[in-house]
Amino acid sequence: MTTLYDRFQPYRRVNHDGEYDAIFIGGGAAGRFGSAYLRAMGGRQLILERGDHLGGSCCKENCVPHHYFFDLAYEMDLLRTVGGRLSLPRMEGKADIREHVLGFQKAREAIYDFMFFQSKEQLDIEFILHAEPEILDPHTVRLGNEVFRTRNLIFATGMRPKEPPFPGGHKKGVINHRKLVELEWDWDIDRMVVIGGGATMAVYASYFNAAGCKTTVVNRSPIFKELDGEVKQYVVDMMKLRGIDIIESAEILSIEGQDRVTGVRIREKGVEKVIPCDTVFLAIGLEANSAEAAALGVQLNPNGTIAVDEYLETNVPHVYAVGDVIDGPKEMWHARRTGMVAARNAMGVRTPFRQNLYAKTLHTTYEVTWLGLTEEEARQQYDDIVIIRMPPFERNIPLPAAERSILYAALDPERSGFQKAIIDNRSRRILGLHHVGYGAKDAFQYLSVLMERGLTIDDMADMNELFLNPEHFIQLCRLRAGARVLQNL
Ligand code: COM
């Protein structure tokens, strides 16, 4: 499938003479975007990447497969719930998970190719793959027999899955998002326990369940901590409606089994029990790849991430760190923007990194997107709050409805989604927007900018909706905006 290069062969795109403005250790989103920006400024950079591709963990095992398995979860869910009607086939039984993974692996090759093509041909970035650099000092890096000099060194080394804190985490039968896509499993997955409480748990539990595996979620604390209470209720209810068992606030004691996994032992409300399974999927978080920086004298935070100032510089002058290896949201924009800001600083354009308001998202068989305050937070901070909801009370009405949700709305309305806006009645400003459904995520990228600038219900009423729109915020706000004193809807 690879057309531009053979990912199994070492590849060099570098023409070494003189000093670089920056060497990036790592060619994921942060290193690649930082490099592109620095190059566009007229500077000279070099990426040293240990792996066999540019683009890092995003295309290898994180964001891209996350969305691939979400789409499969959605499609299979549709065929299991709506299928059998409207001349759509009904899905029964189990999906071929191995076939799904092989499909992803094939697509991944094409993405690796594109990363390579864009970086080399369009962005004129210098990079060396399969590189095991030895950092001699902040300005000198050795690679084999070659020594590279640089004015600045930028760590963009990312994160890796955390080691499980309970016994049995290395038994045959335990996988994670990385092992899944590398096919580091060779058995039929029938009964799955997913351990975790956030976005990785949500998408993979939903995928395995939709694929026909009996799926249980276990977490040591409440799941989806950041969600608005009502939004969480809808999301959790919809997971349960589809057959997922969810156990929150349970102590995970061990993963059971001799040669291979047979279950997960937990203590729930003081009672010990074993959840039988053939596979455990760990979604318990990530830790920073910061050892190399520490060896150079770079200070780390207590959680192991690299400590940086607002210019993304470490305690060692001319040594920067960007992306997932520093504190901050483990989000693509954060990786790419910190890469860009460090590039500017390395080039002598003093630029602080400002973390502005941003939307968040997770996936079950739904896209769940939110921005600003939850209702609980808003009620603590403001004394006159108005809520606009869809559906407003009974779930069983065929709204919201738009692309991807309208078949659910027509045939099984409870499943068509949920959304709410939280508004301050005094200033009329939008404080929070929350959406469970399909196709609304992109709007939130721009809504965050508008909200930071003081977006009001009246501004919303003056916008132009593309009807039927996946989020109904514009028209719902317009229905209420005429009133001097706002009311719930
Ligand atoms: C995307 C990787 S998969 S990057 O952010 O474009 O480098």
Tab-separated table of C-alpha atoms and ligand atoms in Angstrom:
chain	number	residue	atom	x	y	z
A	1	MET	CA	0.000	0.000	0.000
A	2	THR	CA	2.803	2.424	0.659
A	3	THR	CA	3.491	4.336	-2.513
A	4	LEU	CA	5.920	7.017	-1.403
A	5	TYR	CA	8.248	5.116	0.862
A	6	ASP	CA	8.833	1.803	2.506
A	7	ARG	CA	8.134	2.246	6.193
A	8	PHE	CA	10.181	-0.812	6.995
A	9	GLN	CA	13.351	0.748	5.629
A	10	PRO	CA	15.209	3.501	7.442
A	11	TYR	CA	14.663	6.749	5.596
A	12	ARG	CA	16.628	9.968	5.787
A	13	ARG	CA	15.623	13.320	4.531
A	14	VAL	CA	18.407	15.518	5.749
A	15	ASN	CA	21.183	17.488	4.208
A	16	HIS	CA	23.470	18.186	7.091
A	17	ASP	CA	25.665	21.237	7.049
A	18	GLY	CA	26.067	23.759	9.853
A	19	GLU	CA	23.839	24.467	12.818
A	20	TYR	CA	20.082	24.028	13.101
A	21	ASP	CA	17.746	26.577	14.656
A	22	ALA	CA	16.012	23.701	16.426
A	23	ILE	CA	16.185	19.936	16.682
A	24	PHE	CA	12.875	18.347	17.632
A	25	ILE	CA	13.131	15.046	19.493
A	26	GLY	CA	9.944	13.385	18.225
A	27	GLY	CA	7.973	13.804	15.008
A	28	GLY	CA	4.388	13.567	16.259
A	29	ALA	CA	1.859	16.365	15.993
A	30	ALA	CA	3.870	18.750	18.199
A	31	GLY	CA	7.233	18.118	16.529
A	32	ARG	CA	5.822	18.103	13.011
A	33	PHE	CA	3.731	21.258	13.364
A	34	GLY	CA	6.513	23.030	15.259
A	35	SER	CA	8.886	22.074	12.457
A	36	ALA	CA	6.519	23.216	9.732
A	37	TYR	CA	6.010	26.571	11.436
A	38	LEU	CA	9.700	27.106	12.050
A	39	ARG	CA	10.475	26.224	8.441
A	40	ALA	CA	7.764	28.604	7.231
A	41	MET	CA	9.453	31.345	9.279
A	42	GLY	CA	12.592	30.724	7.266
A	43	GLY	CA	14.396	28.674	9.914
A	44	ARG	CA	16.116	25.340	9.733
A	45	GLN	CA	14.967	22.381	11.778
A	46	LEU	CA	15.537	18.672	12.102
A	47	ILE	CA	13.171	16.034	13.490
A	48	LEU	CA	14.726	12.933	15.033
A	49	GLU	CA	11.974	10.344	15.266
A	50	ARG	CA	12.423	6.882	16.785
A	51	GLY	CA	9.458	5.399	14.962
A	52	ASP	CA	8.956	4.507	11.335
A	53	HIS	CA	6.651	7.404	10.448
A	54	LEU	CA	5.834	11.047	11.113
A	55	GLY	CA	2.568	11.990	12.816
A	56	GLY	CA	3.352	10.128	16.041
A	57	SER	CA	0.851	8.247	18.138
A	58	CYS	CA	-2.089	10.129	16.605
A	59	CYS	CA	-2.210	8.112	13.408
A	60	LYS	CA	-0.542	5.046	14.895
A	61	GLU	CA	-2.782	4.275	17.849
A	62	ASN	CA	-4.633	7.298	19.237
A	63	CYS	CA	-6.895	9.824	17.492
A	64	VAL	CA	-7.197	8.097	14.136
A	65	PRO	CA	-8.169	4.609	15.362
A	66	HIS	CA	-10.325	6.263	18.046
A	67	HIS	CA	-12.435	7.791	15.264
A	68	TYR	CA	-12.258	4.683	13.088
A	69	PHE	CA	-13.631	2.491	15.884
A	70	PHE	CA	-16.197	5.165	16.769
A	71	ASP	CA	-17.522	5.126	13.213
A	72	LEU	CA	-17.721	1.337	13.293
A	73	ALA	CA	-19.503	1.512	16.655
A	74	TYR	CA	-22.023	4.000	15.237
A	75	GLU	CA	-22.660	2.016	12.054
A	76	MET	CA	-23.040	-1.298	13.881
A	77	ASP	CA	-25.320	0.322	16.457
A	78	LEU	CA	-27.510	1.701	13.698
A	79	LEU	CA	-27.745	-1.698	12.032
A	80	ARG	CA	-28.578	-3.364	15.333
A	81	THR	CA	-31.246	-0.848	16.390
A	82	VAL	CA	-32.736	0.615	13.203
A	83	GLY	CA	-31.657	-2.244	10.919
A	84	GLY	CA	-34.373	-4.701	9.933
A	85	ARG	CA	-36.550	-1.723	9.076
A	86	LEU	CA	-36.443	0.827	6.223
A	87	SER	CA	-34.926	-1.894	3.994
A	88	LEU	CA	-31.712	-1.696	6.009
A	89	PRO	CA	-30.024	-4.994	6.918
A	90	ARG	CA	-30.179	-5.946	10.569
A	91	MET	CA	-26.901	-6.779	12.237
A	92	GLU	CA	-26.944	-9.885	14.450
A	93	GLY	CA	-24.162	-11.737	16.228
A	94	LYS	CA	-20.541	-10.776	16.359
A	95	ALA	CA	-18.440	-8.605	14.104
A	96	ASP	CA	-15.020	-9.733	12.911
A	97	ILE	CA	-12.831	-7.523	15.108
A	98	ARG	CA	-9.650	-8.763	13.437
A	99	GLU	CA	-10.999	-7.663	10.059
A	100	HIS	CA	-11.732	-4.233	11.529
A	101	VAL	CA	-8.165	-3.946	12.821
A	102	LEU	CA	-6.700	-5.051	9.502
A	103	GLY	CA	-8.828	-2.402	7.783
A	104	PHE	CA	-7.382	0.211	10.097
A	105	GLN	CA	-3.821	-0.985	9.568
A	106	LYS	CA	-4.245	-0.649	5.819
A	107	ALA	CA	-5.636	2.879	6.132
A	108	ARG	CA	-2.791	3.752	8.497
A	109	GLU	CA	-0.209	2.963	5.836
A	110	ALA	CA	-1.823	5.515	3.544
A	111	ILE	CA	-1.824	8.116	6.336
A	112	TYR	CA	1.853	7.460	7.045
A	113	ASP	CA	2.492	7.994	3.346
A	114	PHE	CA	0.663	11.281	3.406
A	115	MET	CA	2.538	12.481	6.504
A	116	PHE	CA	5.744	11.695	4.678
A	117	PHE	CA	4.699	13.324	1.417
A	118	GLN	CA	3.388	16.511	3.028
A	119	SER	CA	6.429	16.904	5.281
A	120	LYS	CA	8.985	16.264	2.553
A	121	GLU	CA	7.429	17.650	-0.610
A	122	GLN	CA	5.179	20.422	0.643
A	123	LEU	CA	6.654	21.601	3.927
A	124	ASP	CA	10.338	20.997	3.180
A	125	ILE	CA	10.913	19.619	6.660
A	126	GLU	CA	14.116	17.745	7.473
A	127	PHE	CA	13.659	14.499	9.344
A	128	ILE	CA	15.288	11.205	10.152
A	129	LEU	CA	13.125	8.195	10.988
A	130	HIS	CA	14.260	5.137	12.959
A	131	ALA	CA	16.553	7.529	14.844
A	132	GLU	CA	18.004	6.694	18.277
A	133	PRO	CA	19.638	9.988	19.184
A	134	GLU	CA	22.093	10.502	21.996
A	135	ILE	CA	21.766	13.985	23.460
A	136	LEU	CA	25.243	15.107	24.453
A	137	ASP	CA	24.305	18.598	25.674
A	138	PRO	CA	21.527	21.140	24.904
A	139	HIS	CA	23.207	22.045	21.619
A	140	THR	CA	24.671	18.736	20.475
A	141	VAL	CA	23.011	15.507	19.413
A	142	ARG	CA	24.771	12.408	18.163
A	143	LEU	CA	23.175	9.909	15.842
A	144	GLY	CA	25.436	6.993	15.015
A	145	ASN	CA	28.638	8.527	13.671
A	146	GLU	CA	27.118	11.926	13.022
A	147	VAL	CA	26.978	14.891	15.352
A	148	PHE	CA	24.367	17.614	14.856
A	149	ARG	CA	24.646	21.115	16.327
A	150	THR	CA	21.577	23.133	17.192
A	151	ARG	CA	20.760	26.482	18.796
A	152	ASN	CA	17.675	24.995	20.493
A	153	LEU	CA	16.485	21.551	21.489
A	154	ILE	CA	12.760	20.819	21.643
A	155	PHE	CA	11.397	17.703	23.355
A	156	ALA	CA	8.220	16.453	21.689
A	157	THR	CA	8.418	12.919	23.036
A	158	GLY	CA	4.739	12.346	23.917
A	159	MET	CA	3.285	9.777	26.285
A	160	ARG	CA	2.841	6.021	26.658
A	161	PRO	CA	0.130	3.893	28.321
A	162	LYS	CA	0.410	3.801	32.122
A	163	GLU	CA	1.382	0.617	33.894
A	164	PRO	CA	-1.624	-0.850	35.753
A	165	PRO	CA	-1.471	-0.321	39.538
A	166	PHE	CA	-3.144	-3.699	40.264
A	167	PRO	CA	-1.775	-7.263	39.913
A	168	GLY	CA	-2.324	-9.256	36.725
A	169	GLY	CA	-1.948	-6.374	34.266
A	170	HIS	CA	0.553	-8.302	32.168
A	171	LYS	CA	-1.408	-11.535	31.756
A	172	LYS	CA	-2.317	-12.849	28.339
A	173	GLY	CA	-5.741	-11.392	27.633
A	174	VAL	CA	-4.937	-7.840	28.747
A	175	ILE	CA	-4.816	-5.314	25.937
A	176	ASN	CA	-5.020	-1.553	25.456
A	177	HIS	CA	-5.574	0.782	22.500
A	178	ARG	CA	-2.016	0.113	21.329
A	179	LYS	CA	-2.133	-3.688	21.558
A	180	LEU	CA	-5.541	-3.755	19.878
A	181	VAL	CA	-4.333	-2.088	16.683
A	182	GLU	CA	-0.989	-3.904	16.616
A	183	LEU	CA	-2.923	-7.195	16.767
A	184	GLU	CA	-1.062	-8.203	19.927
A	185	TRP	CA	-3.870	-10.653	20.653
A	186	ASP	CA	-4.814	-13.894	18.943
A	187	TRP	CA	-7.998	-15.089	20.623
A	188	ASP	CA	-11.700	-14.550	20.062
A	189	ILE	CA	-12.899	-11.624	22.127
A	190	ASP	CA	-16.307	-12.467	23.585
A	191	ARG	CA	-16.455	-11.030	27.082
A	192	MET	CA	-14.700	-7.755	27.617
A	193	VAL	CA	-14.015	-5.716	30.749
A	194	VAL	CA	-12.898	-2.158	30.027
A	195	ILE	CA	-11.144	-0.488	32.962
A	196	GLY	CA	-11.248	3.304	32.904
A	197	GLY	CA	-13.552	6.291	33.222
A	198	GLY	CA	-12.809	8.710	30.387
A	199	ALA	CA	-12.718	9.133	26.633
A	200	THR	CA	-10.652	6.021	25.810
A	201	MET	CA	-12.945	3.818	27.890
A	202	ALA	CA	-16.026	5.371	26.279
A	203	VAL	CA	-15.149	4.765	22.661
A	204	TYR	CA	-13.658	1.282	23.038
A	205	ALA	CA	-16.377	0.004	25.398
A	206	SER	CA	-18.952	1.250	22.887
A	207	TYR	CA	-17.088	-0.339	20.000
A	208	PHE	CA	-16.679	-3.776	21.628
A	209	ASN	CA	-20.291	-3.746	22.749
A	210	ALA	CA	-21.544	-2.787	19.279
A	211	ALA	CA	-19.285	-5.511	17.834
A	212	GLY	CA	-21.247	-8.056	19.854
A	213	CYS	CA	-18.951	-8.625	22.862
A	214	LYS	CA	-20.524	-8.710	26.317
A	215	THR	CA	-18.970	-5.537	27.729
A	216	THR	CA	-18.558	-4.309	31.304
A	217	VAL	CA	-16.993	-0.994	32.311
A	218	VAL	CA	-15.292	-0.751	35.707
A	219	ASN	CA	-13.742	2.361	37.191
A	220	ARG	CA	-12.321	3.175	40.595
A	221	SER	CA	-14.173	6.540	40.722
A	222	PRO	CA	-17.249	8.008	38.987
A	223	ILE	CA	-16.884	7.973	35.193
A	224	PHE	CA	-17.129	11.041	32.920
A	225	LYS	CA	-16.183	13.384	35.770
A	226	GLU	CA	-16.170	16.471	33.567
A	227	LEU	CA	-19.646	16.075	32.097
A	228	ASP	CA	-22.678	18.102	33.148
A	229	GLY	CA	-24.805	15.866	35.413
A	230	GLU	CA	-27.786	15.621	33.079
A	231	VAL	CA	-25.550	15.046	30.060
A	232	LYS	CA	-23.733	12.266	31.901
A	233	GLN	CA	-27.067	10.688	32.806
A	234	TYR	CA	-28.126	10.599	29.159
A	235	VAL	CA	-24.760	9.279	27.949
A	236	VAL	CA	-24.615	6.559	30.612
A	237	ASP	CA	-28.269	5.585	30.100
A	238	MET	CA	-27.661	5.231	26.360
A	239	MET	CA	-24.630	3.004	26.984
A	240	LYS	CA	-26.665	0.839	29.356
A	241	LEU	CA	-29.628	0.717	26.964
A	242	ARG	CA	-27.265	-0.835	24.437
A	243	GLY	CA	-26.242	-3.524	26.915
A	244	ILE	CA	-23.059	-2.180	28.552
A	245	ASP	CA	-22.769	-2.860	32.301
A	246	ILE	CA	-21.199	0.056	34.144
A	247	ILE	CA	-19.672	-0.241	37.608
A	248	GLU	CA	-18.394	3.033	39.078
A	249	SER	CA	-16.409	3.721	42.251
A	250	ALA	CA	-15.211	0.125	42.613
A	251	GLU	CA	-11.791	-0.926	43.827
A	252	ILE	CA	-9.992	-3.000	41.200
A	253	LEU	CA	-8.209	-5.732	43.144
A	254	SER	CA	-6.626	-7.911	40.455
A	255	ILE	CA	-6.887	-9.425	37.029
A	256	GLU	CA	-7.573	-13.127	37.537
A	257	GLY	CA	-6.424	-16.191	35.604
A	258	GLN	CA	-3.527	-18.645	35.272
A	259	ASP	CA	-2.311	-18.882	31.691
A	260	ARG	CA	-4.721	-16.264	30.579
A	261	VAL	CA	-7.312	-13.835	31.855
A	262	THR	CA	-10.518	-15.280	33.302
A	263	GLY	CA	-11.930	-12.241	35.101
A	264	VAL	CA	-11.462	-9.015	37.019
A	265	ARG	CA	-11.727	-9.075	40.803
A	266	ILE	CA	-13.287	-5.928	42.237
A	267	ARG	CA	-14.678	-4.661	45.527
A	268	GLU	CA	-17.914	-2.766	45.071
A	269	LYS	CA	-19.650	-1.215	48.086
A	270	GLY	CA	-17.607	-3.499	50.367
A	271	VAL	CA	-18.493	-6.682	48.458
A	272	GLU	CA	-15.806	-8.590	46.549
A	273	LYS	CA	-16.708	-10.235	43.249
A	274	VAL	CA	-15.188	-11.410	39.981
A	275	ILE	CA	-16.472	-10.182	36.628
A	276	PRO	CA	-15.794	-13.054	34.212
A	277	CYS	CA	-14.150	-12.129	30.915
A	278	ASP	CA	-11.667	-13.341	28.313
A	279	THR	CA	-10.221	-9.888	27.642
A	280	VAL	CA	-9.411	-6.819	29.711
A	281	PHE	CA	-8.963	-3.492	27.951
A	282	LEU	CA	-6.955	-0.978	29.987
A	283	ALA	CA	-7.981	2.640	29.506
A	284	ILE	CA	-6.305	3.951	32.645
A	285	GLY	CA	-4.354	6.856	31.221
A	286	LEU	CA	-0.923	7.776	29.959
A	287	GLU	CA	2.417	8.848	31.346
A	288	ALA	CA	5.044	11.192	29.941
A	289	ASN	CA	8.131	10.068	28.018
A	290	SER	CA	10.397	12.445	29.916
A	291	ALA	CA	13.387	10.332	31.037
A	292	GLU	CA	15.654	11.603	28.261
A	293	ALA	CA	14.969	15.218	29.177
A	294	ALA	CA	15.499	14.473	32.875
A	295	ALA	CA	18.904	12.965	32.062
A	296	LEU	CA	19.860	16.330	30.578
A	297	GLY	CA	19.049	18.093	33.859
A	298	VAL	CA	15.569	19.224	32.826
A	299	GLN	CA	13.159	19.556	35.762
A	300	LEU	CA	10.041	17.396	35.825
A	301	ASN	CA	6.671	18.007	37.481
A	302	PRO	CA	5.578	15.579	40.227
A	303	ASN	CA	3.458	13.693	37.664
A	304	GLY	CA	6.488	13.107	35.432
A	305	THR	CA	5.710	15.691	32.742
A	306	ILE	CA	8.410	18.194	31.758
A	307	ALA	CA	8.154	21.524	33.612
A	308	VAL	CA	8.110	24.553	31.282
A	309	ASP	CA	7.535	28.292	31.671
A	310	GLU	CA	4.958	30.256	29.672
A	311	TYR	CA	7.393	30.352	26.738
A	312	LEU	CA	7.570	26.543	26.895
A	313	GLU	CA	11.214	26.724	27.893
A	314	THR	CA	12.542	24.332	30.540
A	315	ASN	CA	14.938	25.236	33.361
A	316	VAL	CA	17.786	24.501	30.920
A	317	PRO	CA	18.202	27.505	28.600
A	318	HIS	CA	17.383	26.805	24.927
A	319	VAL	CA	15.700	23.524	25.816
A	320	TYR	CA	11.935	23.536	25.211
A	321	ALA	CA	9.196	20.935	25.577
A	322	VAL	CA	5.892	20.708	23.713
A	323	GLY	CA	2.828	18.495	23.265
A	324	ASP	CA	1.744	15.673	25.542
A	325	VAL	CA	5.042	15.542	27.428
A	326	ILE	CA	4.197	18.820	29.225
A	327	ASP	CA	1.192	19.516	31.444
A	328	GLY	CA	-2.024	20.562	29.726
A	329	PRO	CA	-4.894	18.976	27.866
A	330	LYS	CA	-3.924	15.872	25.919
A	331	GLU	CA	-5.546	17.338	22.841
A	332	MET	CA	-4.381	17.763	19.275
A	333	TRP	CA	-4.664	21.567	19.334
A	334	HIS	CA	-2.452	21.670	22.416
A	335	ALA	CA	0.255	19.551	20.766
A	336	ARG	CA	0.228	21.492	17.524
A	337	ARG	CA	-0.064	24.960	19.073
A	338	THR	CA	2.657	24.382	21.661
A	339	GLY	CA	4.889	23.127	18.827
A	340	MET	CA	4.180	26.336	16.943
A	341	VAL	CA	4.811	28.594	19.965
A	342	ALA	CA	8.110	26.878	20.801
A	343	ALA	CA	9.154	27.299	17.163
A	344	ARG	CA	8.531	31.052	17.407
A	345	ASN	CA	10.534	31.286	20.621
A	346	ALA	CA	13.355	29.219	19.169
A	347	MET	CA	13.444	31.670	16.266
A	348	GLY	CA	13.723	34.611	18.673
A	349	VAL	CA	10.108	35.810	18.406
A	350	ARG	CA	9.189	35.911	22.104
A	351	THR	CA	5.722	34.350	22.335
A	352	PRO	CA	3.916	33.136	25.477
A	353	PHE	CA	1.621	30.125	25.175
A	354	ARG	CA	-1.905	31.200	26.086
A	355	GLN	CA	-4.390	28.451	26.802
A	356	ASN	CA	-7.722	29.927	25.846
A	357	LEU	CA	-11.222	28.503	26.204
A	358	TYR	CA	-11.593	25.217	24.387
A	359	ALA	CA	-14.278	22.626	23.759
A	360	LYS	CA	-13.926	18.990	24.740
A	361	THR	CA	-15.248	15.841	23.203
A	362	LEU	CA	-15.610	12.123	23.765
A	363	HIS	CA	-17.329	9.361	21.840
A	364	THR	CA	-19.587	6.484	22.774
A	365	THR	CA	-21.876	5.559	19.901
A	366	TYR	CA	-22.503	9.322	20.089
A	367	GLU	CA	-20.263	12.319	19.746
A	368	VAL	CA	-20.365	14.112	23.074
A	369	THR	CA	-19.089	17.704	22.930
A	370	TRP	CA	-19.086	20.407	25.554
A	371	LEU	CA	-17.805	23.896	26.181
A	372	GLY	CA	-17.785	26.240	29.175
A	373	LEU	CA	-19.637	25.591	32.404
A	374	THR	CA	-21.772	22.648	33.446
A	375	GLU	CA	-25.150	23.497	34.989
A	376	GLU	CA	-23.753	22.602	38.426
A	377	GLU	CA	-20.792	24.967	37.979
A	378	ALA	CA	-22.979	27.744	36.570
A	379	ARG	CA	-25.384	27.566	39.538
A	380	GLN	CA	-22.465	27.962	41.929
A	381	GLN	CA	-21.140	31.036	40.151
A	382	TYR	CA	-24.321	32.822	38.992
A	383	ASP	CA	-27.660	33.374	40.736
A	384	ASP	CA	-29.974	33.636	37.713
A	385	ILE	CA	-29.430	30.871	35.193
A	386	VAL	CA	-31.635	29.908	32.256
A	387	ILE	CA	-31.484	26.467	30.624
A	388	ILE	CA	-32.493	25.641	27.061
A	389	ARG	CA	-32.820	21.880	26.460
A	390	MET	CA	-33.705	19.530	23.650
A	391	PRO	CA	-35.626	17.385	24.353
A	392	PRO	CA	-37.027	19.663	27.050
A	393	PHE	CA	-38.533	16.986	29.332
A	394	GLU	CA	-39.571	13.531	28.000
A	395	ARG	CA	-36.754	11.861	26.102
A	396	ASN	CA	-39.234	10.126	23.887
A	397	ILE	CA	-39.755	12.920	21.338
A	398	PRO	CA	-38.126	12.843	17.918
A	399	LEU	CA	-35.709	15.703	18.534
A	400	PRO	CA	-32.905	16.599	18.209
A	401	ALA	CA	-32.920	15.413	14.609
A	402	ALA	CA	-30.529	16.035	11.752
A	403	GLU	CA	-27.997	14.051	9.738
A	404	ARG	CA	-27.043	10.784	11.488
A	405	SER	CA	-29.677	11.235	14.241
A	406	ILE	CA	-32.856	11.468	12.199
A	407	LEU	CA	-33.293	7.723	11.674
A	408	TYR	CA	-33.101	7.217	15.422
A	409	ALA	CA	-35.502	10.157	15.849
A	410	ALA	CA	-37.986	8.553	13.463
A	411	LEU	CA	-37.792	4.972	14.723
A	412	ASP	CA	-36.461	5.080	18.264
A	413	PRO	CA	-36.659	8.716	19.417
A	414	GLU	CA	-35.091	8.320	22.831
A	415	ARG	CA	-31.805	7.557	21.075
A	416	SER	CA	-31.666	10.676	18.921
A	417	GLY	CA	-29.543	12.756	21.308
A	418	PHE	CA	-29.608	15.457	23.940
A	419	GLN	CA	-28.379	19.027	24.183
A	420	LYS	CA	-28.500	21.975	26.508
A	421	ALA	CA	-27.383	25.600	26.632
A	422	ILE	CA	-26.756	27.415	29.917
A	423	ILE	CA	-27.293	31.172	29.882
A	424	ASP	CA	-26.774	33.946	32.434
A	425	ASN	CA	-30.081	35.835	32.599
A	426	ARG	CA	-28.454	39.117	33.690
A	427	SER	CA	-25.702	39.501	31.088
A	428	ARG	CA	-27.499	37.219	28.569
A	429	ARG	CA	-24.138	35.572	27.957
A	430	ILE	CA	-23.862	31.910	26.990
A	431	LEU	CA	-22.036	30.137	29.800
A	432	GLY	CA	-22.107	26.534	28.662
A	433	LEU	CA	-23.032	24.458	25.616
A	434	HIS	CA	-23.423	20.660	25.743
A	435	HIS	CA	-24.289	18.287	22.928
A	436	VAL	CA	-24.821	14.543	22.577
A	437	GLY	CA	-25.477	13.526	18.999
A	438	TYR	CA	-23.728	13.735	15.662
A	439	GLY	CA	-22.043	16.377	13.538
A	440	ALA	CA	-21.950	19.234	16.054
A	441	LYS	CA	-18.319	18.909	17.096
A	442	ASP	CA	-16.903	21.227	14.462
A	443	ALA	CA	-19.176	24.108	15.451
A	444	PHE	CA	-17.688	23.979	18.950
A	445	GLN	CA	-14.224	24.841	17.601
A	446	TYR	CA	-15.535	28.245	16.590
A	447	LEU	CA	-18.104	28.631	19.363
A	448	SER	CA	-15.245	28.577	21.879
A	449	VAL	CA	-13.778	31.698	20.257
A	450	LEU	CA	-17.170	33.424	20.199
A	451	MET	CA	-17.883	32.488	23.805
A	452	GLU	CA	-14.577	33.876	24.949
A	453	ARG	CA	-15.515	37.121	23.240
A	454	GLY	CA	-18.794	37.294	25.155
A	455	LEU	CA	-21.323	35.482	22.939
A	456	THR	CA	-24.913	36.260	24.040
A	457	ILE	CA	-28.309	34.707	23.351
A	458	ASP	CA	-28.991	37.746	21.137
A	459	ASP	CA	-25.866	37.080	19.048
A	460	MET	CA	-27.087	33.508	18.628
A	461	ALA	CA	-30.506	34.746	17.488
A	462	ASP	CA	-28.781	36.744	14.727
A	463	MET	CA	-26.913	33.741	13.302
A	464	ASN	CA	-28.003	31.786	10.209
A	465	GLU	CA	-28.750	28.126	10.840
A	466	LEU	CA	-28.290	25.470	8.148
A	467	PHE	CA	-31.511	23.634	8.850
A	468	LEU	CA	-31.799	20.748	9.908
A	469	ASN	CA	-28.709	21.533	11.956
A	470	PRO	CA	-27.113	18.897	14.201
A	471	GLU	CA	-27.140	21.298	17.134
A	472	HIS	CA	-30.295	23.364	17.495
A	473	PHE	CA	-28.706	26.135	19.570
A	474	ILE	CA	-29.345	28.991	17.114
A	475	GLN	CA	-33.064	28.417	16.641
A	476	LEU	CA	-33.710	27.523	20.277
A	477	CYS	CA	-31.991	30.727	21.404
A	478	ARG	CA	-33.998	32.751	18.867
A	479	LEU	CA	-37.249	31.355	20.314
A	480	ARG	CA	-36.394	32.940	23.672
A	481	ALA	CA	-34.197	35.943	22.812
A	482	GLY	CA	-37.103	38.395	22.339
A	483	ALA	CA	-37.822	38.450	26.066
A	484	ARG	CA	-36.302	41.057	28.396
A	485	VAL	CA	-36.270	38.431	31.149
A	486	LEU	CA	-35.313	35.054	29.749
A	487	GLN	CA	-37.104	31.797	30.507
A	488	ASN	CA	-36.113	28.179	30.341
A	489	LEU	CA	-37.065	26.234	27.247
B	1	COM	C1	-1.999	13.666	12.338
B	1	COM	C2	-0.615	13.846	12.782
B	1	COM	S1	-2.476	11.994	12.420
B	1	COM	S2	-0.093	15.443	12.564
B	1	COM	O1	-0.629	16.261	13.656
B	1	COM	O2	-0.600	15.958	11.280
B	1	COM	O3	1.336	15.435	12.578
